[in-house]
Amino acid sequence: MTKSLNNTLWTELEATFKHDIPATSKLLDLLQRERKALEERNYDEFQKIIGQKQQLLTILEFHANTRQQLLTAAGYTDEPSTLVAADQQAPLVAKAWRKLADEWRQCQELNEINERIAKRTRLVVGQILDLLRGSNSKNKLYTSKGDATAPSGGRAITSA
């Protein structure tokens, strides 16, 4: 690969990182706000955050695809070897890349925590609804598709 082609690659990669680092920081903030909204069961705030997250994720995905196309066109096939080349030829790009990768890992961890909170909330709400309906969740049956169904015959609390 020629030096000018490499310089163009690093410049273009750096441009995507300059956009993605603040966007990823904002995503981290949104994920923290989402966690708080889930813990406080503030579903109005949660809905607002979901829309903002989707916008950021669309931008981040577009830049990730752009980076992948740039790297593929330049002949790089894997991240570790590309980072070694970036360390040697464009240390600031490598530094930005690592910062972004670290923030993505943090986003993934926060997202997994939020997912567990959301699942737990759905479980609790489901149990409360079962009680109100007079269903016994311990006796649930499963359809051929894996969906849970309660056997009929329970009395709903509203009809008692």
mmCIF file of C-alpha atoms in Angstrom:
data_model
loop_
_atom_site.group_PDB
_atom_site.id
_atom_site.type_symbol
_atom_site.label_atom_id
_atom_site.label_comp_id
_atom_site.label_asym_id
_atom_site.label_seq_id
_atom_site.Cartn_x
_atom_site.Cartn_y
_atom_site.Cartn_z
ATOM 1 C CA MET A 1 0.000 0.000 0.000
ATOM 2 C CA THR A 2 1.370 3.387 -0.929
ATOM 3 C CA LYS A 3 2.074 6.034 1.665
ATOM 4 C CA SER A 4 -0.463 8.496 0.215
ATOM 5 C CA LEU A 5 -3.149 5.790 0.203
ATOM 6 C CA ASN A 6 -2.348 5.043 3.840
ATOM 7 C CA ASN A 7 -2.492 8.736 4.723
ATOM 8 C CA THR A 8 -5.905 9.002 3.088
ATOM 9 C CA LEU A 9 -7.111 5.935 4.992
ATOM 10 C CA TRP A 10 -5.947 7.272 8.346
ATOM 11 C CA THR A 11 -7.417 10.705 7.652
ATOM 12 C CA GLU A 12 -10.801 9.235 6.718
ATOM 13 C CA LEU A 13 -10.792 6.907 9.717
ATOM 14 C CA GLU A 14 -9.887 9.789 11.995
ATOM 15 C CA ALA A 15 -12.841 11.782 10.631
ATOM 16 C CA THR A 16 -15.274 8.995 11.553
ATOM 17 C CA PHE A 17 -13.727 8.701 15.022
ATOM 18 C CA LYS A 18 -14.111 12.461 15.577
ATOM 19 C CA HIS A 19 -17.845 12.078 14.992
ATOM 20 C CA ASP A 20 -18.272 8.796 16.841
ATOM 21 C CA ILE A 21 -16.435 9.608 20.066
ATOM 22 C CA PRO A 22 -18.906 12.347 21.114
ATOM 23 C CA ALA A 23 -21.844 10.301 19.809
ATOM 24 C CA THR A 24 -20.684 7.289 21.832
ATOM 25 C CA SER A 25 -20.223 9.451 24.932
ATOM 26 C CA LYS A 26 -23.797 10.661 24.467
ATOM 27 C CA LEU A 27 -24.932 7.058 24.077
ATOM 28 C CA LEU A 28 -23.211 6.194 27.368
ATOM 29 C CA ASP A 29 -25.080 9.042 29.023
ATOM 30 C CA LEU A 30 -28.373 7.872 27.529
ATOM 31 C CA LEU A 31 -27.764 4.309 28.731
ATOM 32 C CA GLN A 32 -27.145 5.610 32.258
ATOM 33 C CA ARG A 33 -30.340 7.687 32.076
ATOM 34 C CA GLU A 34 -32.156 4.641 30.711
ATOM 35 C CA ARG A 35 -31.019 2.578 33.681
ATOM 36 C CA LYS A 36 -32.300 5.226 36.075
ATOM 37 C CA ALA A 37 -35.620 5.444 34.206
ATOM 38 C CA LEU A 38 -35.988 1.651 34.326
ATOM 39 C CA GLU A 39 -35.139 1.486 38.025
ATOM 40 C CA GLU A 40 -37.620 4.273 38.797
ATOM 41 C CA ARG A 41 -40.187 2.846 36.354
ATOM 42 C CA ASN A 42 -40.342 6.224 34.600
ATOM 43 C CA TYR A 43 -41.628 4.878 31.307
ATOM 44 C CA ASP A 44 -42.258 8.298 29.735
ATOM 45 C CA GLU A 45 -38.575 9.149 30.128
ATOM 46 C CA PHE A 46 -37.657 5.645 28.972
ATOM 47 C CA GLN A 47 -39.609 6.143 25.716
ATOM 48 C CA LYS A 48 -37.825 9.456 25.042
ATOM 49 C CA ILE A 49 -34.450 7.824 25.604
ATOM 50 C CA ILE A 50 -35.265 4.935 23.243
ATOM 51 C CA GLY A 51 -35.843 7.375 20.364
ATOM 52 C CA GLN A 52 -32.610 9.247 21.054
ATOM 53 C CA LYS A 53 -30.675 5.992 21.318
ATOM 54 C CA GLN A 54 -32.018 4.817 17.980
ATOM 55 C CA GLN A 55 -30.832 8.003 16.263
ATOM 56 C CA LEU A 56 -27.337 7.656 17.724
ATOM 57 C CA LEU A 57 -27.134 3.971 16.891
ATOM 58 C CA THR A 58 -28.066 4.697 13.274
ATOM 59 C CA ILE A 59 -25.218 7.215 12.996
ATOM 60 C CA LEU A 60 -22.734 4.920 14.745
ATOM 61 C CA GLU A 61 -23.703 1.982 12.556
ATOM 62 C CA PHE A 62 -23.270 4.073 9.412
ATOM 63 C CA HIS A 63 -19.757 5.130 10.482
ATOM 64 C CA ALA A 64 -18.844 1.569 11.475
ATOM 65 C CA ASN A 65 -19.870 0.379 8.004
ATOM 66 C CA THR A 66 -17.881 3.227 6.435
ATOM 67 C CA ARG A 67 -14.800 2.239 8.440
ATOM 68 C CA GLN A 68 -15.202 -1.393 7.452
ATOM 69 C CA GLN A 69 -15.414 -0.442 3.775
ATOM 70 C CA LEU A 70 -12.343 1.800 4.067
ATOM 71 C CA LEU A 71 -10.318 -0.926 5.777
ATOM 72 C CA THR A 72 -11.422 -3.615 3.336
ATOM 73 C CA ALA A 73 -10.600 -1.391 0.360
ATOM 74 C CA ALA A 74 -7.165 -0.710 1.858
ATOM 75 C CA GLY A 75 -6.504 -4.444 2.259
ATOM 76 C CA TYR A 76 -6.885 -4.726 6.033
ATOM 77 C CA THR A 77 -8.807 -7.782 7.114
ATOM 78 C CA ASP A 78 -8.716 -7.803 10.905
ATOM 79 C CA GLU A 79 -8.704 -5.242 13.682
ATOM 80 C CA PRO A 80 -5.535 -6.346 15.542
ATOM 81 C CA SER A 81 -3.252 -6.064 12.514
ATOM 82 C CA THR A 82 -4.891 -2.809 11.492
ATOM 83 C CA LEU A 83 -4.288 -1.360 14.946
ATOM 84 C CA VAL A 84 -0.628 -2.363 14.733
ATOM 85 C CA ALA A 85 -0.374 -0.523 11.418
ATOM 86 C CA ALA A 86 -2.211 2.470 12.880
ATOM 87 C CA ASP A 87 0.168 2.524 15.872
ATOM 88 C CA GLN A 88 3.109 2.713 13.479
ATOM 89 C CA GLN A 89 1.691 5.068 10.845
ATOM 90 C CA ALA A 90 -0.956 7.162 12.634
ATOM 91 C CA PRO A 91 -0.662 6.956 16.435
ATOM 92 C CA LEU A 92 -3.409 9.530 17.034
ATOM 93 C CA VAL A 93 -5.824 7.456 14.964
ATOM 94 C CA ALA A 94 -4.899 4.345 16.945
ATOM 95 C CA LYS A 95 -5.440 6.232 20.203
ATOM 96 C CA ALA A 96 -8.881 7.457 19.066
ATOM 97 C CA TRP A 97 -9.757 3.941 17.905
ATOM 98 C CA ARG A 98 -8.883 2.451 21.289
ATOM 99 C CA LYS A 99 -10.827 5.175 23.120
ATOM 100 C CA LEU A 100 -13.867 4.470 20.980
ATOM 101 C CA ALA A 101 -13.534 0.704 21.473
ATOM 102 C CA ASP A 102 -13.346 1.213 25.249
ATOM 103 C CA GLU A 103 -16.480 3.361 25.222
ATOM 104 C CA TRP A 104 -18.283 0.755 23.090
ATOM 105 C CA ARG A 105 -17.422 -1.895 25.678
ATOM 106 C CA GLN A 106 -18.883 0.350 28.382
ATOM 107 C CA CYS A 107 -22.023 0.842 26.281
ATOM 108 C CA GLN A 108 -22.355 -2.914 25.862
ATOM 109 C CA GLU A 109 -22.036 -3.488 29.618
ATOM 110 C CA LEU A 110 -24.628 -0.813 30.420
ATOM 111 C CA ASN A 111 -26.960 -2.167 27.762
ATOM 112 C CA GLU A 112 -26.719 -5.668 29.255
ATOM 113 C CA ILE A 113 -27.509 -4.291 32.728
ATOM 114 C CA ASN A 114 -30.507 -2.386 31.349
ATOM 115 C CA GLU A 115 -31.691 -5.499 29.561
ATOM 116 C CA ARG A 116 -31.575 -7.490 32.812
ATOM 117 C CA ILE A 117 -33.535 -4.750 34.602
ATOM 118 C CA ALA A 118 -36.134 -4.690 31.824
ATOM 119 C CA LYS A 119 -36.478 -8.504 31.885
ATOM 120 C CA ARG A 120 -36.867 -8.496 35.663
ATOM 121 C CA THR A 121 -39.511 -5.768 35.404
ATOM 122 C CA ARG A 122 -41.420 -7.740 32.754
ATOM 123 C CA LEU A 123 -41.305 -10.813 34.994
ATOM 124 C CA VAL A 124 -42.659 -8.924 38.008
ATOM 125 C CA VAL A 125 -45.390 -7.233 35.956
ATOM 126 C CA GLY A 126 -46.311 -10.626 34.485
ATOM 127 C CA GLN A 127 -46.572 -12.142 37.947
ATOM 128 C CA ILE A 128 -48.768 -9.275 39.149
ATOM 129 C CA LEU A 129 -51.011 -9.625 36.107
ATOM 130 C CA ASP A 130 -51.243 -13.386 36.723
ATOM 131 C CA LEU A 131 -52.372 -12.707 40.279
ATOM 132 C CA LEU A 132 -54.976 -10.209 39.098
ATOM 133 C CA ARG A 133 -56.233 -12.688 36.501
ATOM 134 C CA GLY A 134 -56.326 -15.516 39.021
ATOM 135 C CA SER A 135 -53.656 -17.443 37.154
ATOM 136 C CA ASN A 136 -51.020 -19.465 38.877
ATOM 137 C CA SER A 137 -47.719 -18.827 37.121
ATOM 138 C CA LYS A 138 -46.228 -21.964 38.642
ATOM 139 C CA ASN A 139 -48.588 -24.082 36.569
ATOM 140 C CA LYS A 140 -47.833 -22.497 33.213
ATOM 141 C CA LEU A 141 -47.783 -24.689 30.159
ATOM 142 C CA TYR A 142 -45.842 -24.050 26.983
ATOM 143 C CA THR A 143 -47.070 -24.134 23.416
ATOM 144 C CA SER A 144 -45.173 -25.764 20.572
ATOM 145 C CA LYS A 145 -43.723 -22.311 19.844
ATOM 146 C CA GLY A 146 -42.389 -21.959 23.390
ATOM 147 C CA ASP A 147 -44.969 -19.378 24.473
ATOM 148 C CA ALA A 148 -46.167 -19.624 28.059
ATOM 149 C CA THR A 149 -49.880 -20.181 28.638
ATOM 150 C CA ALA A 150 -51.731 -20.534 31.907
ATOM 151 C CA PRO A 151 -54.198 -23.356 32.263
ATOM 152 C CA SER A 152 -57.798 -22.175 32.399
ATOM 153 C CA GLY A 153 -59.869 -22.552 35.499
ATOM 154 C CA GLY A 154 -58.429 -19.915 37.819
ATOM 155 C CA ARG A 155 -60.606 -17.177 39.184
ATOM 156 C CA ALA A 156 -59.571 -13.626 38.498
ATOM 157 C CA ILE A 157 -59.310 -11.415 41.532
ATOM 158 C CA THR A 158 -61.766 -9.030 39.888
ATOM 159 C CA SER A 159 -64.421 -11.757 39.649
ATOM 160 C CA ALA A 160 -64.043 -13.080 43.193
#
